[in-house]
mmCIF file of C-alpha atoms in Angstrom:
data_model
loop_
_atom_site.group_PDB
_atom_site.id
_atom_site.type_symbol
_atom_site.label_atom_id
_atom_site.label_comp_id
_atom_site.label_asym_id
_atom_site.label_seq_id
_atom_site.Cartn_x
_atom_site.Cartn_y
_atom_site.Cartn_z
ATOM 1 C CA MET A 1 44.238 -156.294 -200.073
ATOM 2 C CA ASP A 2 44.248 -156.744 -196.291
ATOM 3 C CA ALA A 3 46.001 -160.076 -196.756
ATOM 4 C CA VAL A 4 48.683 -158.352 -198.833
ATOM 5 C CA PHE A 5 49.265 -155.726 -196.137
ATOM 6 C CA ARG A 6 49.454 -158.410 -193.461
ATOM 7 C CA ALA A 7 52.052 -160.271 -195.499
ATOM 8 C CA ILE A 8 54.053 -157.087 -196.058
ATOM 9 C CA GLY A 9 53.875 -156.331 -192.337
ATOM 10 C CA LYS A 10 55.892 -159.469 -191.619
ATOM 11 C CA ILE A 11 58.889 -158.010 -193.447
ATOM 12 C CA PRO A 12 61.372 -156.394 -191.005
ATOM 13 C CA GLY A 13 61.277 -152.621 -191.332
ATOM 14 C CA ALA A 14 58.430 -152.946 -193.840
ATOM 15 C CA LEU A 15 57.009 -149.490 -193.193
ATOM 16 C CA MET A 16 60.168 -147.864 -194.513
ATOM 17 C CA VAL A 17 61.894 -150.542 -196.564
ATOM 18 C CA VAL A 18 58.989 -151.658 -198.795
ATOM 19 C CA PRO A 19 57.998 -148.146 -200.022
ATOM 20 C CA LEU A 20 61.685 -147.347 -200.502
ATOM 21 C CA PHE A 21 62.141 -150.332 -202.794
ATOM 22 C CA LEU A 22 58.896 -149.570 -204.643
ATOM 23 C CA GLY A 23 60.136 -146.032 -205.267
ATOM 24 C CA ALA A 24 63.452 -147.379 -206.542
ATOM 25 C CA ILE A 25 61.638 -149.799 -208.869
ATOM 26 C CA MET A 26 59.497 -146.989 -210.283
ATOM 27 C CA ASN A 27 62.509 -144.741 -210.782
ATOM 28 C CA THR A 28 64.541 -147.494 -212.433
ATOM 29 C CA PHE A 29 61.963 -149.022 -214.775
ATOM 30 C CA PHE A 30 59.122 -146.460 -215.079
ATOM 31 C CA PRO A 31 60.677 -143.042 -214.346
ATOM 32 C CA ASP A 32 58.268 -141.111 -216.587
ATOM 33 C CA VAL A 33 55.281 -142.115 -214.438
ATOM 34 C CA LEU A 34 56.556 -139.912 -211.623
ATOM 35 C CA ASP A 35 57.156 -136.947 -213.935
ATOM 36 C CA ILE A 36 53.553 -136.246 -214.952
ATOM 37 C CA GLY A 37 53.584 -133.122 -212.797
ATOM 38 C CA ALA A 38 51.260 -131.453 -210.272
ATOM 39 C CA PHE A 39 50.642 -133.181 -206.940
ATOM 40 C CA THR A 40 51.817 -136.592 -208.135
ATOM 41 C CA THR A 41 55.361 -135.423 -208.842
ATOM 42 C CA ALA A 42 55.358 -133.109 -205.818
ATOM 43 C CA LEU A 43 54.455 -135.932 -203.442
ATOM 44 C CA PHE A 44 56.082 -139.030 -204.876
ATOM 45 C CA ARG A 45 59.296 -137.637 -206.384
ATOM 46 C CA ASP A 46 60.021 -134.207 -204.909
ATOM 47 C CA GLY A 47 58.264 -134.492 -201.551
ATOM 48 C CA ALA A 48 61.063 -136.024 -199.457
ATOM 49 C CA PRO A 49 62.328 -132.785 -197.787
ATOM 50 C CA VAL A 50 58.845 -131.665 -196.682
ATOM 51 C CA LEU A 51 57.818 -135.133 -195.527
ATOM 52 C CA ILE A 52 61.045 -135.679 -193.587
ATOM 53 C CA GLY A 53 60.609 -132.284 -191.925
ATOM 54 C CA LEU A 54 57.096 -133.253 -190.813
ATOM 55 C CA PHE A 55 58.406 -136.598 -189.621
ATOM 56 C CA PHE A 56 61.000 -134.895 -187.405
ATOM 57 C CA VAL A 57 58.269 -132.743 -185.821
ATOM 58 C CA ALA A 58 56.358 -135.917 -184.947
ATOM 59 C CA VAL A 59 59.474 -137.663 -183.610
ATOM 60 C CA GLY A 60 60.477 -134.650 -181.513
ATOM 61 C CA SER A 61 57.047 -134.480 -179.906
ATOM 62 C CA GLN A 62 57.513 -137.972 -178.438
ATOM 63 C CA ILE A 63 60.850 -137.235 -176.737
ATOM 64 C CA SER A 64 60.421 -136.770 -172.989
ATOM 65 C CA PHE A 65 62.830 -136.593 -170.073
ATOM 66 C CA ARG A 66 60.117 -137.100 -167.452
ATOM 67 C CA THR A 67 61.199 -140.504 -166.241
ATOM 68 C CA ALA A 68 63.065 -142.104 -163.373
ATOM 69 C CA LEU A 69 66.777 -141.518 -162.841
ATOM 70 C CA PRO A 70 67.850 -145.132 -163.565
ATOM 71 C CA SER A 71 66.028 -145.015 -166.901
ATOM 72 C CA LEU A 72 67.739 -141.742 -167.767
ATOM 73 C CA GLU A 73 71.132 -143.101 -166.791
ATOM 74 C CA LYS A 74 70.647 -146.304 -168.761
ATOM 75 C CA GLY A 75 69.346 -144.438 -171.810
ATOM 76 C CA LEU A 76 72.254 -141.989 -171.741
ATOM 77 C CA THR A 77 74.694 -144.882 -171.405
ATOM 78 C CA LEU A 78 73.229 -146.558 -174.481
ATOM 79 C CA VAL A 79 73.222 -143.356 -176.540
ATOM 80 C CA LEU A 80 76.862 -142.586 -175.724
ATOM 81 C CA ALA A 81 77.932 -146.176 -176.443
ATOM 82 C CA LYS A 82 76.219 -146.381 -179.831
ATOM 83 C CA TYR A 83 77.279 -142.889 -180.826
ATOM 84 C CA GLY A 84 80.859 -143.557 -179.746
ATOM 85 C CA ALA A 85 80.970 -146.746 -181.797
ATOM 86 C CA ALA A 86 79.499 -145.002 -184.849
ATOM 87 C CA VAL A 87 81.936 -142.094 -184.706
ATOM 88 C CA ALA A 88 84.968 -144.300 -184.023
ATOM 89 C CA VAL A 89 84.264 -146.673 -186.913
ATOM 90 C CA GLY A 90 83.052 -144.029 -189.377
ATOM 91 C CA VAL A 91 85.904 -141.582 -188.772
ATOM 92 C CA SER A 92 88.480 -144.389 -188.805
ATOM 93 C CA ILE A 93 87.246 -145.515 -192.218
ATOM 94 C CA ALA A 94 87.316 -141.950 -193.534
ATOM 95 C CA PHE A 95 90.849 -141.127 -192.394
ATOM 96 C CA LEU A 96 92.682 -144.453 -192.135
ATOM 97 C CA SER A 97 91.506 -146.024 -195.384
ATOM 98 C CA PRO A 98 93.333 -144.797 -198.521
ATOM 99 C CA SER A 99 90.095 -144.576 -200.497
ATOM 100 C CA GLY A 100 88.025 -143.167 -197.639
ATOM 101 C CA THR A 101 85.833 -146.280 -197.730
ATOM 102 C CA LEU A 102 86.067 -149.832 -196.360
ATOM 103 C CA TRP A 103 85.133 -152.530 -198.900
ATOM 104 C CA GLY A 104 82.739 -149.993 -200.373
ATOM 105 C CA LEU A 105 81.218 -148.902 -197.045
ATOM 106 C CA LEU A 106 80.801 -145.130 -196.876
ATOM 107 C CA PRO A 107 81.526 -143.248 -193.621
ATOM 108 C CA LEU A 108 78.182 -141.454 -194.006
ATOM 109 C CA ALA A 109 76.328 -144.782 -194.163
ATOM 110 C CA VAL A 110 78.320 -146.238 -191.263
ATOM 111 C CA ILE A 111 77.665 -143.304 -188.934
ATOM 112 C CA ALA A 112 74.015 -143.030 -189.978
ATOM 113 C CA ALA A 113 73.368 -146.747 -189.381
ATOM 114 C CA MET A 114 75.368 -147.272 -186.207
ATOM 115 C CA SER A 115 74.201 -144.127 -184.424
ATOM 116 C CA ASN A 116 70.481 -144.662 -185.098
ATOM 117 C CA SER A 117 68.546 -147.338 -183.218
ATOM 118 C CA ASN A 118 65.233 -148.947 -184.110
ATOM 119 C CA GLY A 119 62.966 -147.496 -181.416
ATOM 120 C CA SER A 120 59.914 -149.535 -182.401
ATOM 121 C CA LEU A 121 61.841 -152.802 -182.283
ATOM 122 C CA TYR A 122 63.514 -151.735 -179.031
ATOM 123 C CA VAL A 123 60.142 -151.107 -177.394
ATOM 124 C CA ALA A 124 58.780 -154.430 -178.666
ATOM 125 C CA LEU A 125 61.781 -156.411 -177.443
ATOM 126 C CA THR A 126 62.058 -154.720 -174.041
ATOM 127 C CA SER A 127 58.311 -155.082 -173.520
ATOM 128 C CA GLN A 128 58.737 -158.838 -173.821
ATOM 129 C CA PHE A 129 62.177 -159.401 -172.310
ATOM 130 C CA GLY A 130 63.250 -156.194 -170.553
ATOM 131 C CA SER A 131 62.831 -154.473 -167.206
ATOM 132 C CA LYS A 132 60.994 -151.254 -166.442
ATOM 133 C CA THR A 133 64.209 -149.238 -166.701
ATOM 134 C CA ASP A 134 64.848 -150.798 -170.117
ATOM 135 C CA LYS A 135 61.459 -149.566 -171.294
ATOM 136 C CA GLY A 136 61.886 -146.140 -169.688
ATOM 137 C CA ALA A 137 65.228 -145.620 -171.423
ATOM 138 C CA ILE A 138 63.418 -145.105 -174.737
ATOM 139 C CA SER A 139 62.706 -141.499 -173.738
ATOM 140 C CA VAL A 140 66.437 -140.774 -173.946
ATOM 141 C CA LEU A 141 67.123 -143.126 -176.847
ATOM 142 C CA SER A 142 64.741 -141.058 -178.965
ATOM 143 C CA ILE A 143 67.565 -138.509 -179.192
ATOM 144 C CA ASN A 144 69.385 -140.686 -181.708
ATOM 145 C CA ASP A 145 66.369 -140.889 -184.011
ATOM 146 C CA GLY A 146 67.049 -138.768 -187.063
ATOM 147 C CA PRO A 147 70.102 -136.984 -188.456
ATOM 148 C CA PHE A 148 71.138 -134.793 -185.516
ATOM 149 C CA LEU A 149 73.921 -136.969 -184.050
ATOM 150 C CA THR A 150 75.114 -137.963 -187.517
ATOM 151 C CA MET A 151 75.372 -134.298 -188.484
ATOM 152 C CA LEU A 152 77.421 -133.544 -185.380
ATOM 153 C CA ALA A 153 79.830 -136.392 -186.105
ATOM 154 C CA MET A 154 80.234 -135.571 -189.801
ATOM 155 C CA GLY A 155 80.711 -131.870 -189.107
ATOM 156 C CA ALA A 156 83.132 -132.302 -186.197
ATOM 157 C CA ALA A 157 85.268 -134.743 -188.201
ATOM 158 C CA GLY A 158 85.367 -132.412 -191.204
ATOM 159 C CA LEU A 159 83.605 -134.974 -193.389
ATOM 160 C CA ALA A 160 80.860 -132.501 -194.228
ATOM 161 C CA GLN A 161 80.560 -128.729 -194.349
ATOM 162 C CA LEU A 162 77.704 -127.948 -191.997
ATOM 163 C CA PRO A 163 77.130 -124.225 -191.392
ATOM 164 C CA MET A 164 75.589 -123.622 -187.980
ATOM 165 C CA MET A 165 72.489 -121.971 -189.428
ATOM 166 C CA ALA A 166 71.982 -124.847 -191.860
ATOM 167 C CA LEU A 167 72.439 -127.322 -189.010
ATOM 168 C CA PHE A 168 69.907 -125.447 -186.902
ATOM 169 C CA ALA A 169 67.489 -125.325 -189.834
ATOM 170 C CA ALA A 170 67.778 -129.095 -190.244
ATOM 171 C CA ILE A 171 67.046 -129.921 -186.594
ATOM 172 C CA PHE A 172 64.553 -127.125 -185.874
ATOM 173 C CA PRO A 173 61.523 -129.280 -186.802
ATOM 174 C CA MET A 174 62.596 -131.809 -184.155
ATOM 175 C CA ILE A 175 63.169 -129.023 -181.598
ATOM 176 C CA LEU A 176 59.723 -127.628 -182.390
ATOM 177 C CA GLY A 177 58.184 -131.060 -181.911
ATOM 178 C CA PHE A 178 60.055 -131.490 -178.619
ATOM 179 C CA ILE A 179 58.725 -128.174 -177.304
ATOM 180 C CA LEU A 180 55.170 -128.956 -178.375
ATOM 181 C CA GLY A 181 55.222 -132.486 -176.995
ATOM 182 C CA ASN A 182 56.619 -131.498 -173.611
ATOM 183 C CA SER A 183 54.421 -128.445 -173.133
ATOM 184 C CA SER A 184 51.133 -130.055 -174.126
ATOM 185 C CA GLU A 185 49.920 -133.634 -173.752
ATOM 186 C CA GLN A 186 47.267 -132.894 -176.383
ATOM 187 C CA ALA A 187 49.949 -131.828 -178.859
ATOM 188 C CA ARG A 188 51.939 -134.991 -178.125
ATOM 189 C CA ALA A 189 48.903 -137.202 -178.654
ATOM 190 C CA PHE A 190 47.961 -135.319 -181.832
ATOM 191 C CA LEU A 191 51.435 -135.660 -183.374
ATOM 192 C CA ALA A 192 52.111 -139.250 -182.291
ATOM 193 C CA PRO A 193 50.406 -140.909 -185.311
ATOM 194 C CA GLY A 194 52.553 -138.805 -187.639
ATOM 195 C CA GLU A 195 55.591 -141.012 -187.032
ATOM 196 C CA LYS A 196 54.036 -144.008 -188.770
ATOM 197 C CA LEU A 197 51.808 -142.099 -191.192
ATOM 198 C CA ILE A 198 54.591 -140.091 -192.819
ATOM 199 C CA ILE A 199 57.282 -142.786 -193.033
ATOM 200 C CA PRO A 200 55.995 -144.744 -196.083
ATOM 201 C CA PHE A 201 55.422 -141.587 -198.160
ATOM 202 C CA ALA A 202 58.836 -140.165 -197.291
ATOM 203 C CA ALA A 203 60.414 -143.557 -197.993
ATOM 204 C CA PHE A 204 58.821 -143.781 -201.444
ATOM 205 C CA ALA A 205 60.038 -140.280 -202.306
ATOM 206 C CA LEU A 206 63.537 -141.236 -201.170
ATOM 207 C CA GLY A 207 63.374 -144.434 -203.209
ATOM 208 C CA ALA A 208 62.346 -142.408 -206.252
ATOM 209 C CA GLY A 209 65.821 -140.900 -206.162
ATOM 210 C CA ILE A 210 67.557 -144.300 -206.253
ATOM 211 C CA ASP A 211 68.496 -146.241 -209.352
ATOM 212 C CA PHE A 212 68.217 -150.010 -208.874
ATOM 213 C CA ARG A 213 71.688 -150.546 -210.334
ATOM 214 C CA VAL A 214 73.133 -148.498 -207.491
ATOM 215 C CA LEU A 215 70.851 -150.206 -204.970
ATOM 216 C CA VAL A 216 71.928 -153.711 -205.946
ATOM 217 C CA GLY A 217 75.630 -152.896 -206.025
ATOM 218 C CA SER A 218 75.698 -150.910 -202.787
ATOM 219 C CA GLY A 219 72.953 -152.772 -200.987
ATOM 220 C CA ALA A 220 74.987 -155.982 -200.935
ATOM 221 C CA ILE A 221 77.757 -154.368 -198.911
ATOM 222 C CA GLY A 222 75.040 -153.039 -196.609
ATOM 223 C CA ILE A 223 74.715 -156.600 -195.277
ATOM 224 C CA LEU A 224 78.224 -156.188 -193.880
ATOM 225 C CA LEU A 225 77.192 -152.845 -192.407
ATOM 226 C CA GLY A 226 74.304 -154.556 -190.631
ATOM 227 C CA LEU A 227 76.604 -157.204 -189.161
ATOM 228 C CA LEU A 228 79.103 -154.559 -188.045
ATOM 229 C CA THR A 229 76.314 -152.589 -186.406
ATOM 230 C CA VAL A 230 75.122 -155.555 -184.340
ATOM 231 C CA ILE A 231 78.626 -156.687 -183.389
ATOM 232 C CA VAL A 232 80.345 -153.339 -182.810
ATOM 233 C CA SER A 233 77.697 -150.852 -181.699
ATOM 234 C CA GLY A 234 75.458 -153.509 -180.138
ATOM 235 C CA GLY A 235 78.402 -155.148 -178.397
ATOM 236 C CA LEU A 236 79.661 -151.826 -177.074
ATOM 237 C CA ALA A 237 76.158 -150.935 -175.850
ATOM 238 C CA ILE A 238 75.946 -154.224 -173.934
ATOM 239 C CA ALA A 239 79.396 -153.649 -172.412
ATOM 240 C CA ALA A 240 78.496 -150.058 -171.487
ATOM 241 C CA VAL A 241 75.319 -151.094 -169.646
ATOM 242 C CA TYR A 242 77.240 -153.780 -167.761
ATOM 243 C CA LEU A 243 79.904 -151.219 -166.807
ATOM 244 C CA TRP A 244 77.152 -148.858 -165.624
ATOM 245 C CA HIS A 245 75.803 -151.592 -163.351
ATOM 246 C CA ARG A 246 79.282 -152.227 -161.936
ATOM 247 C CA LEU A 247 80.081 -148.551 -161.394
ATOM 248 C CA ARG A 248 76.749 -148.041 -159.628
ATOM 249 C CA ARG A 249 77.461 -151.208 -157.593
ATOM 250 C CA HIS A 250 74.188 -152.854 -158.452
ATOM 251 C CA PRO A 251 73.818 -156.411 -157.082
ATOM 252 C CA LYS A 252 74.569 -159.203 -159.547
ATOM 253 C CA PRO A 253 70.921 -160.327 -160.066
ATOM 254 C CA THR A 254 70.077 -156.811 -161.307
ATOM 255 C CA ARG A 255 72.861 -156.508 -163.894
ATOM 256 C CA ASN A 256 70.535 -156.849 -166.855
ATOM 257 C CA VAL A 257 72.101 -155.883 -170.214
ATOM 258 C CA LEU A 258 69.192 -156.727 -172.517
ATOM 259 C CA SER A 259 68.745 -153.078 -173.442
ATOM 260 C CA GLY A 260 72.146 -153.071 -175.149
ATOM 261 C CA ALA A 261 71.159 -155.992 -177.354
ATOM 262 C CA ALA A 262 67.733 -154.497 -178.096
ATOM 263 C CA GLU A 263 69.511 -151.303 -179.164
ATOM 264 C CA SER A 264 71.601 -153.101 -181.810
ATOM 265 C CA ALA A 265 69.089 -152.744 -184.678
ATOM 266 C CA VAL A 266 69.278 -149.887 -187.194
ATOM 267 C CA ALA A 267 66.334 -147.501 -187.224
ATOM 268 C CA GLY A 268 64.185 -147.504 -190.327
ATOM 269 C CA ASN A 269 64.259 -143.718 -190.368
ATOM 270 C CA ALA A 270 68.070 -143.861 -190.563
ATOM 271 C CA ILE A 271 67.449 -144.425 -194.274
ATOM 272 C CA ALA A 272 66.424 -140.774 -194.436
ATOM 273 C CA THR A 273 69.607 -139.518 -192.747
ATOM 274 C CA PRO A 274 71.803 -139.341 -195.887
ATOM 275 C CA ALA A 275 69.133 -137.186 -197.547
ATOM 276 C CA ALA A 276 69.038 -134.890 -194.520
ATOM 277 C CA ILE A 277 72.834 -134.562 -194.560
ATOM 278 C CA VAL A 278 72.858 -133.780 -198.277
ATOM 279 C CA ALA A 279 70.179 -131.124 -197.742
ATOM 280 C CA VAL A 280 72.670 -129.325 -195.496
ATOM 281 C CA ASP A 281 75.831 -130.132 -197.488
ATOM 282 C CA PRO A 282 74.996 -130.571 -201.220
ATOM 283 C CA SER A 283 78.604 -131.588 -201.974
ATOM 284 C CA LEU A 284 77.707 -135.072 -200.705
ATOM 285 C CA ALA A 285 74.853 -135.492 -203.200
ATOM 286 C CA SER A 286 76.908 -137.869 -205.359
ATOM 287 C CA ILE A 287 76.982 -140.516 -202.612
ATOM 288 C CA GLN A 288 73.436 -140.052 -201.285
ATOM 289 C CA ALA A 289 71.873 -142.923 -203.241
ATOM 290 C CA GLU A 290 74.730 -145.295 -202.434
ATOM 291 C CA ALA A 291 74.682 -144.434 -198.724
ATOM 292 C CA THR A 292 70.889 -144.763 -198.599
ATOM 293 C CA ALA A 293 71.052 -148.221 -200.180
ATOM 294 C CA GLN A 294 73.678 -149.386 -197.690
ATOM 295 C CA VAL A 295 71.653 -148.155 -194.709
ATOM 296 C CA ALA A 296 68.475 -149.761 -196.091
ATOM 297 C CA ALA A 297 70.192 -153.150 -196.293
ATOM 298 C CA ALA A 298 71.533 -152.724 -192.748
ATOM 299 C CA VAL A 299 67.995 -152.019 -191.479
ATOM 300 C CA VAL A 300 66.735 -155.355 -192.808
ATOM 301 C CA VAL A 301 69.742 -157.378 -191.602
ATOM 302 C CA THR A 302 69.695 -155.998 -188.058
ATOM 303 C CA ALA A 303 65.921 -156.353 -187.782
ATOM 304 C CA PHE A 304 66.390 -160.092 -188.345
ATOM 305 C CA ILE A 305 69.389 -160.551 -186.040
ATOM 306 C CA SER A 306 68.501 -158.386 -183.023
ATOM 307 C CA PRO A 307 65.462 -160.379 -181.778
ATOM 308 C CA PHE A 308 67.496 -163.593 -181.774
ATOM 309 C CA LEU A 309 70.336 -161.840 -179.942
ATOM 310 C CA VAL A 310 67.982 -160.480 -177.270
ATOM 311 C CA SER A 311 66.334 -163.875 -176.765
ATOM 312 C CA TRP A 312 69.715 -165.600 -176.423
ATOM 313 C CA ILE A 313 71.013 -163.054 -173.902
ATOM 314 C CA SER A 314 67.780 -163.291 -171.910
ATOM 315 C CA LYS A 315 68.151 -167.064 -171.542
ATOM 316 C CA ARG A 316 71.839 -166.714 -170.689
ATOM 317 C CA GLN A 317 71.106 -164.110 -168.002
ATOM 318 C CA ILE A 318 68.359 -166.203 -166.411
ATOM 319 C CA GLY A 319 70.791 -169.118 -166.241
ATOM 320 C CA LYS A 320 73.126 -166.878 -164.245
ATOM 321 C CA GLY A 321 70.386 -165.675 -161.898
ATOM 322 C CA ILE A 322 70.012 -162.248 -163.535
ATOM 323 C CA THR A 323 66.359 -161.351 -164.112
ATOM 324 C CA LYS A 324 64.239 -158.369 -165.030
ATOM 325 C CA GLU A 325 62.136 -159.023 -161.916
ATOM 326 C CA ALA A 326 65.214 -158.594 -159.732
ATOM 327 C CA GLU A 327 66.091 -155.291 -161.382
ATOM 328 C CA ASN A 328 62.519 -154.035 -161.090
ATOM 329 C CA LEU A 329 62.383 -154.932 -157.394
ATOM 330 C CA TYR A 330 65.778 -153.367 -156.687
ATOM 331 C CA PHE A 331 64.783 -149.967 -158.060
ATOM 332 C CA GLU A 332 61.174 -150.013 -156.836
ATOM 333 C CA ASP A 333 61.662 -151.427 -153.318
ATOM 334 C CA PRO A 334 65.346 -151.589 -152.299
ATOM 335 C CA ALA A 335 64.513 -152.600 -148.716
ATOM 336 C CA ARG A 336 62.526 -155.637 -149.821
ATOM 337 C CA PHE A 337 65.214 -156.542 -152.338
ATOM 338 C CA GLU A 338 67.857 -156.503 -149.590
ATOM 339 C CA GLU A 339 65.637 -158.718 -147.440
ATOM 340 C CA VAL A 340 65.292 -161.231 -150.249
ATOM 341 C CA TRP A 341 68.964 -160.947 -151.253
ATOM 342 C CA GLU A 342 70.128 -162.187 -147.839
ATOM 343 C CA VAL A 343 68.463 -165.604 -148.160
ATOM 344 C CA ASP A 344 69.200 -168.547 -150.432
ATOM 345 C CA GLN A 345 68.754 -168.588 -154.210
ATOM 346 C CA SER A 346 65.547 -170.642 -154.316
ATOM 347 C CA LEU A 347 63.733 -168.439 -151.810
ATOM 348 C CA ARG A 348 65.107 -165.318 -153.540
ATOM 349 C CA ALA A 349 63.704 -166.364 -156.909
ATOM 350 C CA SER A 350 60.204 -166.969 -155.547
ATOM 351 C CA ALA A 351 60.181 -163.785 -153.502
ATOM 352 C CA ILE A 352 61.264 -161.663 -156.446
ATOM 353 C CA THR A 353 58.623 -162.962 -158.831
ATOM 354 C CA GLU A 354 55.730 -162.954 -156.352
ATOM 355 C CA ALA A 355 53.662 -159.933 -155.344
ATOM 356 C CA PRO A 356 54.703 -157.863 -152.281
ATOM 357 C CA VAL A 357 53.795 -159.655 -149.054
ATOM 358 C CA GLU A 358 52.334 -158.499 -145.764
ATOM 359 C CA PRO A 359 54.625 -158.488 -142.696
ATOM 360 C CA GLU A 360 52.786 -161.459 -141.111
ATOM 361 C CA SER A 361 52.497 -163.550 -144.288
ATOM 362 C CA ASP A 362 53.940 -167.024 -144.680
ATOM 363 C CA LEU A 363 56.596 -165.775 -147.123
ATOM 364 C CA SER A 364 57.693 -163.079 -144.669
ATOM 365 C CA ARG A 365 57.993 -165.632 -141.875
ATOM 366 C CA ARG A 366 60.026 -167.901 -144.178
ATOM 367 C CA VAL A 367 62.382 -165.033 -144.975
ATOM 368 C CA GLN A 368 62.789 -164.123 -141.320
ATOM 369 C CA ALA A 369 63.258 -167.768 -140.329
ATOM 370 C CA LYS A 370 65.910 -168.234 -143.000
ATOM 371 C CA LYS A 371 67.687 -165.069 -141.899
ATOM 372 C CA GLY A 372 67.620 -166.307 -138.291
ATOM 373 C CA SER A 373 69.093 -169.667 -139.239
ATOM 374 C CA VAL A 374 71.820 -167.987 -141.289
ATOM 375 C CA SER A 375 72.791 -165.715 -138.425
#
């Protein structure tokens, strides 16, 4: 059995996608199995609202704004870029397309997919390729986990009827988690495992509401949604981070945009967003299964593409002299960065990647000698 779980773990978004598909299979071919009653039906067919509520408490507990200013700025830049792309594309489809869809893509699915980012994949990619500010930005990026931003966009555009009390009721579990997590480290540590523990059960319950015929028909167009998410929202996120660097007048070697590429994947929990929206506005229930299928396909597609995109951008940046080490040094020790920045490229590269040096060290004397020869 361990070998089976290891094999499943290699599937992108497996924690959410695999149970979702299993639930859809059960509902399509063996629906009576889930209707035997008692705890079985309550958990595996009807348990989605409760499980998603618990999941939002766990997610909210991990959101923290206690981080450095550059991380906050970068995270906010990414959130606004992705959210702006999601709203622009989703609302345009809703109002500019005669049918209110684009090649079968639903505005609800578009906004849910494009506005949610895969936090786990982001952390994994930035841990390998990114700078310290890239990693720190996750505290702000956690805001776009869940249905909150999607609800705001759908409600503001008039695409859903979202009474304020119903909206508050939908996001209160996340607010509660946020309060608990930021007021008590013990509460944060206690709730942290809930993110992964709850996801597969909630995903199965969501899948139990999907008929495979809908999944196959709508899931195919979800591939296009995944590509649009990487190109449009990911591309805009990359451009926004670069613009942030330029506006803040950061030196060229520090203009690292990897975080924008790492943010291009769709969050696995975005699959739950259509259900959360329908819980607030039941009039959208007829498109819930279709929207969920489209988002699920986008999760898989982006999980495959994003790592390759990040790796390619990393190599391209290094070729241009832009490195995570340079960005780390610039924000941690600006004086030393300026000292290194004034000398030639070869000396700069070695000084950035090596540990801080003592004033009388050989590296320091080389820097000073080079500065003297330049002057």
